[in-house]
Short mmCIF file of C-alpha atoms in Angstrom, two decimals:
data_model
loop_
_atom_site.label_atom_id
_atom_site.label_comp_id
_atom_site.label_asym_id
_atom_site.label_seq_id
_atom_site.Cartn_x
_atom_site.Cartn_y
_atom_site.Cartn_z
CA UNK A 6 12.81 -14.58 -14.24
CA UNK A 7 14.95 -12.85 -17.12
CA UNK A 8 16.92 -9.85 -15.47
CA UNK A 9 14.67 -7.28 -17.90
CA UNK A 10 11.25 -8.74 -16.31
CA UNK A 11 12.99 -8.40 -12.81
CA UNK A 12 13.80 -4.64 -13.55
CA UNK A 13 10.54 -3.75 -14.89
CA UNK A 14 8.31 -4.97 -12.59
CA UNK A 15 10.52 -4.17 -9.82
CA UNK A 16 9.98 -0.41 -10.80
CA UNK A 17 6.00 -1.13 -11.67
CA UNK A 18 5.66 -2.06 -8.28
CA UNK A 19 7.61 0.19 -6.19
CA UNK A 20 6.08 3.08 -8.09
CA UNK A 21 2.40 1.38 -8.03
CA UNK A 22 2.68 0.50 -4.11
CA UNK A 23 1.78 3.59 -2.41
CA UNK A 24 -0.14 5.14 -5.18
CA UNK A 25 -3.66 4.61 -5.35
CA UNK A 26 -3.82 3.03 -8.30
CA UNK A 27 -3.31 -0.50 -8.20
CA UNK A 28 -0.08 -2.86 -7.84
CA UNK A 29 -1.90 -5.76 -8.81
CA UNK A 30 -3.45 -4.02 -11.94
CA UNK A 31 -0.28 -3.22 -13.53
CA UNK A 32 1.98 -6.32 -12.20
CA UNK A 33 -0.84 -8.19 -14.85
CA UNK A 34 -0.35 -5.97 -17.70
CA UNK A 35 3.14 -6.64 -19.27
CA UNK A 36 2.50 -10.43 -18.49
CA UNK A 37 -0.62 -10.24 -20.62
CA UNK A 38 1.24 -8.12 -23.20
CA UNK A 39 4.74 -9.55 -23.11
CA UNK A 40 3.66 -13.10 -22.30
CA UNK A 41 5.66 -13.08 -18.90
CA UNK A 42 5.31 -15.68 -16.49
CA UNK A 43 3.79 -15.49 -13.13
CA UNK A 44 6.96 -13.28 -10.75
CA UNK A 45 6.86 -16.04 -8.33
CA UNK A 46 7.82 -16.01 -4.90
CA UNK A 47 11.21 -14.68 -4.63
CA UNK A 48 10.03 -11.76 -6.62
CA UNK A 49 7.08 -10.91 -4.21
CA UNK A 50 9.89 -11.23 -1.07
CA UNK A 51 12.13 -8.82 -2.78
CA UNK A 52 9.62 -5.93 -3.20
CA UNK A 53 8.12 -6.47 -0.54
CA UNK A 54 11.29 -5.69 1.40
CA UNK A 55 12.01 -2.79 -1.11
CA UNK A 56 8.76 -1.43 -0.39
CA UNK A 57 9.54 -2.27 3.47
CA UNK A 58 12.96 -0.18 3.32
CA UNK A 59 11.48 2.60 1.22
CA UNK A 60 8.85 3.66 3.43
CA UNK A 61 10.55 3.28 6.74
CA UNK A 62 14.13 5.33 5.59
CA UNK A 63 11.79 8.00 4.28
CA UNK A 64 9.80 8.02 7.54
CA UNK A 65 12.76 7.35 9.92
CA UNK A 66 12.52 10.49 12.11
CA UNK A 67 8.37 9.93 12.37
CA UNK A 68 9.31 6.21 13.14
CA UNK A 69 11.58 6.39 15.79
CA UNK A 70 9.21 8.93 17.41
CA UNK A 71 6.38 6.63 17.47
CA UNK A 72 8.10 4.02 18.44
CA UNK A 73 9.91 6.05 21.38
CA UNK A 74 6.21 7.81 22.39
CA UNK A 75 4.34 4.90 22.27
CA UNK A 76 6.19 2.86 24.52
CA UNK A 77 6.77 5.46 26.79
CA UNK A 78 3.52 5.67 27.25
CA UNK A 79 3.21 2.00 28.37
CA UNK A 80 5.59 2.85 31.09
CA UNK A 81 4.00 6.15 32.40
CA UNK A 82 0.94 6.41 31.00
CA UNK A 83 1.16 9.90 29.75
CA UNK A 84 0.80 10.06 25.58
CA UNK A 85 1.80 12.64 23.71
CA UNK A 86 0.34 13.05 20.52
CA UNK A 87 2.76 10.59 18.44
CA UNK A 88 2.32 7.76 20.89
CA UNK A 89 -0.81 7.93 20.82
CA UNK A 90 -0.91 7.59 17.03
CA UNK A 91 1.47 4.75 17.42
CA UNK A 92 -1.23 2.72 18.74
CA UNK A 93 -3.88 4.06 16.47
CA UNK A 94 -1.15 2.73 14.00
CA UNK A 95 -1.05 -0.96 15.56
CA UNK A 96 -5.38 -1.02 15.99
CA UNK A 97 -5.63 -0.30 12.16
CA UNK A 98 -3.67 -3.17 11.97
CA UNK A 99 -5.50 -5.69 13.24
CA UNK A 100 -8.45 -6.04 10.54
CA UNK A 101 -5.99 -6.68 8.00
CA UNK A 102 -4.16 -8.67 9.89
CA UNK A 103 -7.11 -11.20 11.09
CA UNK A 104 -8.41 -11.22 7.38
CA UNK A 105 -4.82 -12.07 5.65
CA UNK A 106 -5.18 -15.16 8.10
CA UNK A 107 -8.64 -16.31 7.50
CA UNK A 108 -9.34 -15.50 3.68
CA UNK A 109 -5.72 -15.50 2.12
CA UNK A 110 -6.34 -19.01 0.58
CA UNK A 111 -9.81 -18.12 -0.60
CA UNK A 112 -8.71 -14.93 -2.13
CA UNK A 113 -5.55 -16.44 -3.63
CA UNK A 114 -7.27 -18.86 -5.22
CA UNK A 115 -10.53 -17.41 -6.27
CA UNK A 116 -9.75 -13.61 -6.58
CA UNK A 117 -7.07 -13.20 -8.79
CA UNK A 118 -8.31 -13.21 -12.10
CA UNK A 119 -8.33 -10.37 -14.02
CA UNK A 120 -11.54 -10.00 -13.92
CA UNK A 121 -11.72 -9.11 -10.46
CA UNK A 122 -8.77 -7.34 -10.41
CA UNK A 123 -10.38 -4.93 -13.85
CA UNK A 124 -13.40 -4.70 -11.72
CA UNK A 125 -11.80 -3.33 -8.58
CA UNK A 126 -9.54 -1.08 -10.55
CA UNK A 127 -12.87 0.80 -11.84
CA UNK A 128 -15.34 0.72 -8.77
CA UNK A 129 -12.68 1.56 -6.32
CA UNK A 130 -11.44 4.72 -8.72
CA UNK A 131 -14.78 6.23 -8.57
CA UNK A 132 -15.05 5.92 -5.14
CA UNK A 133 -11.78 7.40 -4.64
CA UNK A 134 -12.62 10.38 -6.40
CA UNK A 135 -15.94 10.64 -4.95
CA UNK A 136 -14.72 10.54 -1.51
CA UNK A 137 -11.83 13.30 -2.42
CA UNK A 138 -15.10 15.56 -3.63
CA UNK A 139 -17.05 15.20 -0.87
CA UNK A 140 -14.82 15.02 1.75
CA UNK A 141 -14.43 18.06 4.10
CA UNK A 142 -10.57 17.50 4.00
CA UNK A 143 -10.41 19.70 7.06
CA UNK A 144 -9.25 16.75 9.62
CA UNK A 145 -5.61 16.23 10.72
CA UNK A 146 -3.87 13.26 12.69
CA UNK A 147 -3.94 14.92 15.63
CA UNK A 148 -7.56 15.15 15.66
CA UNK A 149 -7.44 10.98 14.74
CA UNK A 150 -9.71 8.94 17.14
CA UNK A 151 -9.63 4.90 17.90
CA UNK A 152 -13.16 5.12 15.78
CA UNK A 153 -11.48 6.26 12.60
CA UNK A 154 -8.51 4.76 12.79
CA UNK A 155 -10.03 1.25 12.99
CA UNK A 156 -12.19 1.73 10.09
CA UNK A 157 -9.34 3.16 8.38
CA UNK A 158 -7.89 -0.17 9.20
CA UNK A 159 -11.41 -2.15 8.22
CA UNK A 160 -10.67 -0.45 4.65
CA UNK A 161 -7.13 -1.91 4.50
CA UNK A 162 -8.34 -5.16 5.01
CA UNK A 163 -10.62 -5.21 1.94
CA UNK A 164 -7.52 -4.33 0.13
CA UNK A 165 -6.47 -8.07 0.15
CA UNK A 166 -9.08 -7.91 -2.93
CA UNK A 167 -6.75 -7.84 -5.84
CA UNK A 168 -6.77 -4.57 -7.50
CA UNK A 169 -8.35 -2.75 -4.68
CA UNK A 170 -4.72 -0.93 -3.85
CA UNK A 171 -4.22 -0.77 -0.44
CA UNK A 172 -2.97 2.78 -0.36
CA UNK A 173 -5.86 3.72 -2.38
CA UNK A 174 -8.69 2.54 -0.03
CA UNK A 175 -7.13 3.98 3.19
CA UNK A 176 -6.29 7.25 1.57
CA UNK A 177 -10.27 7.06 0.53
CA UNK A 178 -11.46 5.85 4.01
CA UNK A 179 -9.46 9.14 4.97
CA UNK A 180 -10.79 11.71 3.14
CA UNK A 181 -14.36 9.83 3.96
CA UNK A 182 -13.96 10.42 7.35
CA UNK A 183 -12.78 14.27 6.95
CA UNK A 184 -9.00 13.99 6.84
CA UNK A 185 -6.47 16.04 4.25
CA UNK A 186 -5.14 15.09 1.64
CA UNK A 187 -1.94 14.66 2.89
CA UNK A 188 -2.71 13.47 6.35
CA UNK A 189 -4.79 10.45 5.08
CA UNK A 190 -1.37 9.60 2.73
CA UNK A 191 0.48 10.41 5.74
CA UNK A 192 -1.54 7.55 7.54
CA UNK A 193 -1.77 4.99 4.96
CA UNK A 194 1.87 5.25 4.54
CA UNK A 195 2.66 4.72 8.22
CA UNK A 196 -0.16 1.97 8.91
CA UNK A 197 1.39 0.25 6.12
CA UNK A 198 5.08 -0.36 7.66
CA UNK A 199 3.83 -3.39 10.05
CA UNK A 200 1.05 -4.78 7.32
CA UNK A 201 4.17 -4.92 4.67
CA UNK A 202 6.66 -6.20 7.13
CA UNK A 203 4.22 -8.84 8.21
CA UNK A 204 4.05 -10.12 4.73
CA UNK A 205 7.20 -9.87 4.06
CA UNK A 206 8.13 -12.18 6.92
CA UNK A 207 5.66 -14.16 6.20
CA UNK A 208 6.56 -14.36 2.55
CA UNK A 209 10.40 -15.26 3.57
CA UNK A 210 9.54 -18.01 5.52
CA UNK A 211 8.14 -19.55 2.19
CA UNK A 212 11.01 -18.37 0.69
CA UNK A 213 13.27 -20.96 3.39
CA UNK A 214 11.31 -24.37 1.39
CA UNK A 215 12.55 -23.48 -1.67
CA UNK A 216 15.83 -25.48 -2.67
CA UNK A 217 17.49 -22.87 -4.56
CA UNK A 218 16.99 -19.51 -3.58
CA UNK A 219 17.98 -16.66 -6.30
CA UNK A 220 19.68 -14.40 -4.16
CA UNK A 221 20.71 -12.68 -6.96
CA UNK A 222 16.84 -11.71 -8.40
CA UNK A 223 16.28 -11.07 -5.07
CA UNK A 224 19.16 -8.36 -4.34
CA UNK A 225 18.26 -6.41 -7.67
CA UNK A 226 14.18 -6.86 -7.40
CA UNK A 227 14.71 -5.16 -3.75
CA UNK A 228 17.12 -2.54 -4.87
CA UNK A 229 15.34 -1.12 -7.49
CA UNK A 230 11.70 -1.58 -5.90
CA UNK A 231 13.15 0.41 -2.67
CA UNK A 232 14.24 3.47 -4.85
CA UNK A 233 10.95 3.73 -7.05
CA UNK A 234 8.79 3.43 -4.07
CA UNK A 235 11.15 6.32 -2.20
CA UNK A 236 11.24 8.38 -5.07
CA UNK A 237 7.13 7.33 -5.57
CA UNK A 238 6.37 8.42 -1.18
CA UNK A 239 8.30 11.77 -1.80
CA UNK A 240 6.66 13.18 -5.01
CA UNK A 241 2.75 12.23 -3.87
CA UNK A 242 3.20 14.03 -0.62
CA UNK A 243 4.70 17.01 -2.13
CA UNK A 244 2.33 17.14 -4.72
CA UNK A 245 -1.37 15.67 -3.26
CA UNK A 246 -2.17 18.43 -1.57
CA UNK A 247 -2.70 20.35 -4.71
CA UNK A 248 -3.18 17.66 -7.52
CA UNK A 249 -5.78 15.81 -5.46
CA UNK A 250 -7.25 12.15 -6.38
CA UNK A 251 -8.91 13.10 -9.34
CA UNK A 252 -5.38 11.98 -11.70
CA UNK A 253 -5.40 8.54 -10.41
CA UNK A 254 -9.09 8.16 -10.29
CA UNK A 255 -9.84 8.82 -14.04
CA UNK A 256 -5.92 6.69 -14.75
CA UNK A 257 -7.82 3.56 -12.87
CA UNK A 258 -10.58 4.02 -15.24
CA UNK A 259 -8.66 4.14 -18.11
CA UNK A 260 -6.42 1.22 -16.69
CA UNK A 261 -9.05 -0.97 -15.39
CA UNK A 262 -10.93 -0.51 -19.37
CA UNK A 263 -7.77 -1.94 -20.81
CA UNK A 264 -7.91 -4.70 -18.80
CA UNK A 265 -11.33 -5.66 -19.79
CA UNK A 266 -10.67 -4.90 -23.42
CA UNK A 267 -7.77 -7.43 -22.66
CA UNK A 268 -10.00 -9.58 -20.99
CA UNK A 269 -12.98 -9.44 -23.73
CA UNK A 270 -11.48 -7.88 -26.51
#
């Protein structure tokens, strides 16, 4: 990859990762436009870890006291509220987890055409928006049960789906189920420290059978993905509460129509 390729999609994706509108979606767009070549692996390793670093220095105090409450709990049994959410945290894991394993081939090699990826930009917008209209937005994290937290964690998993957005179908299973605005953000952005670590490891170990490794793509595409994904985290949360979905609904629309004028046009 040419260093100005690495730099823009290293921003495109640290911005587009916890925003629900897409990674996928716009990772396609300046290849299609530009004529770019696929990222390849390297790339994917370095934002990955970008992303990885991002969310957990921006959630470090929240972090440490889930980590400290939950296994406390373990040893005395006694939860507080953070420890229990630490496990909620781990159960919404799981569906994600178990479906990377069984339909990662399938969906790599059958679900990442842009086709797909235009029409999951679209149908996944308006239900984003829906749910942030209807939605009583009256439920908090405290008030989070193992019920809603797995199918929370049910939605994640379909987010394999190219151009679902992962942070956009949890934050919409949130606000589904009653939560705020900014506690369903809250949530995504927490339950999505072990799904991107996972990858991430996963992804390095890939990394290991390649006989030259660009350390130096990597480094840079890490960098800058870390520090548009921080700067990304702090501005939603600040800003959700009052903005709402609505924005990034009607910008998947628009998005997800210039793909298939791309596509068909």
């Amino acid at each position: 990859m040419e260093t100005i390729q690495i730099v823009v999609l290293a921003l495109i994706q640290g911005l587009t990762e916890f925003l629900p509108i897409s990674s996928s979606a716009h990772l396609i767009l300046p290849a299609e436009v530009l004529g770019w070549p696929d990222q390849g692996l390297a790339f994917d390793v370095a934002v990955h870890f970008g992303s990885l670093i991002a969310v957990l220095v921006y959630f470090r105090r929240d972090v440490w006291v889930l980590l400290r409450d939950g296994l406390g709990g373990l040893v005395n049994n006694r939860y507080t509220d953070e420890g229990r959410l630490a496990w909620l945290i781990v159960l919404a894991t799981i569906p994600a987890g178990l479906a990377g394993l069984i339909f990662k081939g399938y969906i790599e090699t059958h679900l990442r055409s842009a086709a797909v990826i235009a029409a999951t930009t679209i149908g996944f917008g308006v239900l984003l928006w829906w749910a942030d209209i209807r939605g009583k937005r009256t439920g908090t994290l405290a008030q989070l049960n193992w019920k809603k937290a797995l199918a929370i964690g049910i939605a994640q998993a379909l987010a394999l789906i190219p151009g679902t957005s992962r942070s956009g179908i949890t934050m919409m299973a949130g606000l589904m189920l009653g939560m705020k605005r900014e506690d369903s953000a809250r949530f995504s952005f927490l339950m999505s420290i072990p799904v991107i670590a996972l990858s991430a490891m996963l992804l390095s170990f890939d990394l290991l059978s390649l006989e030259v490794v660009p350390w130096g793509d990597i480094l840079l595409g890490t960098v800058l993905s870390c520090i548009s994904a921080y700067l990304c985290i702090h501005f939603f949360l600040q800003f959700i509460s009052r903005i709402g979905m609505a924005p990034f609904a009607i910008y998947r629309l628009l998005l997800g129509a210039a793909l298939i004028w791309m596509i068909w046009g």
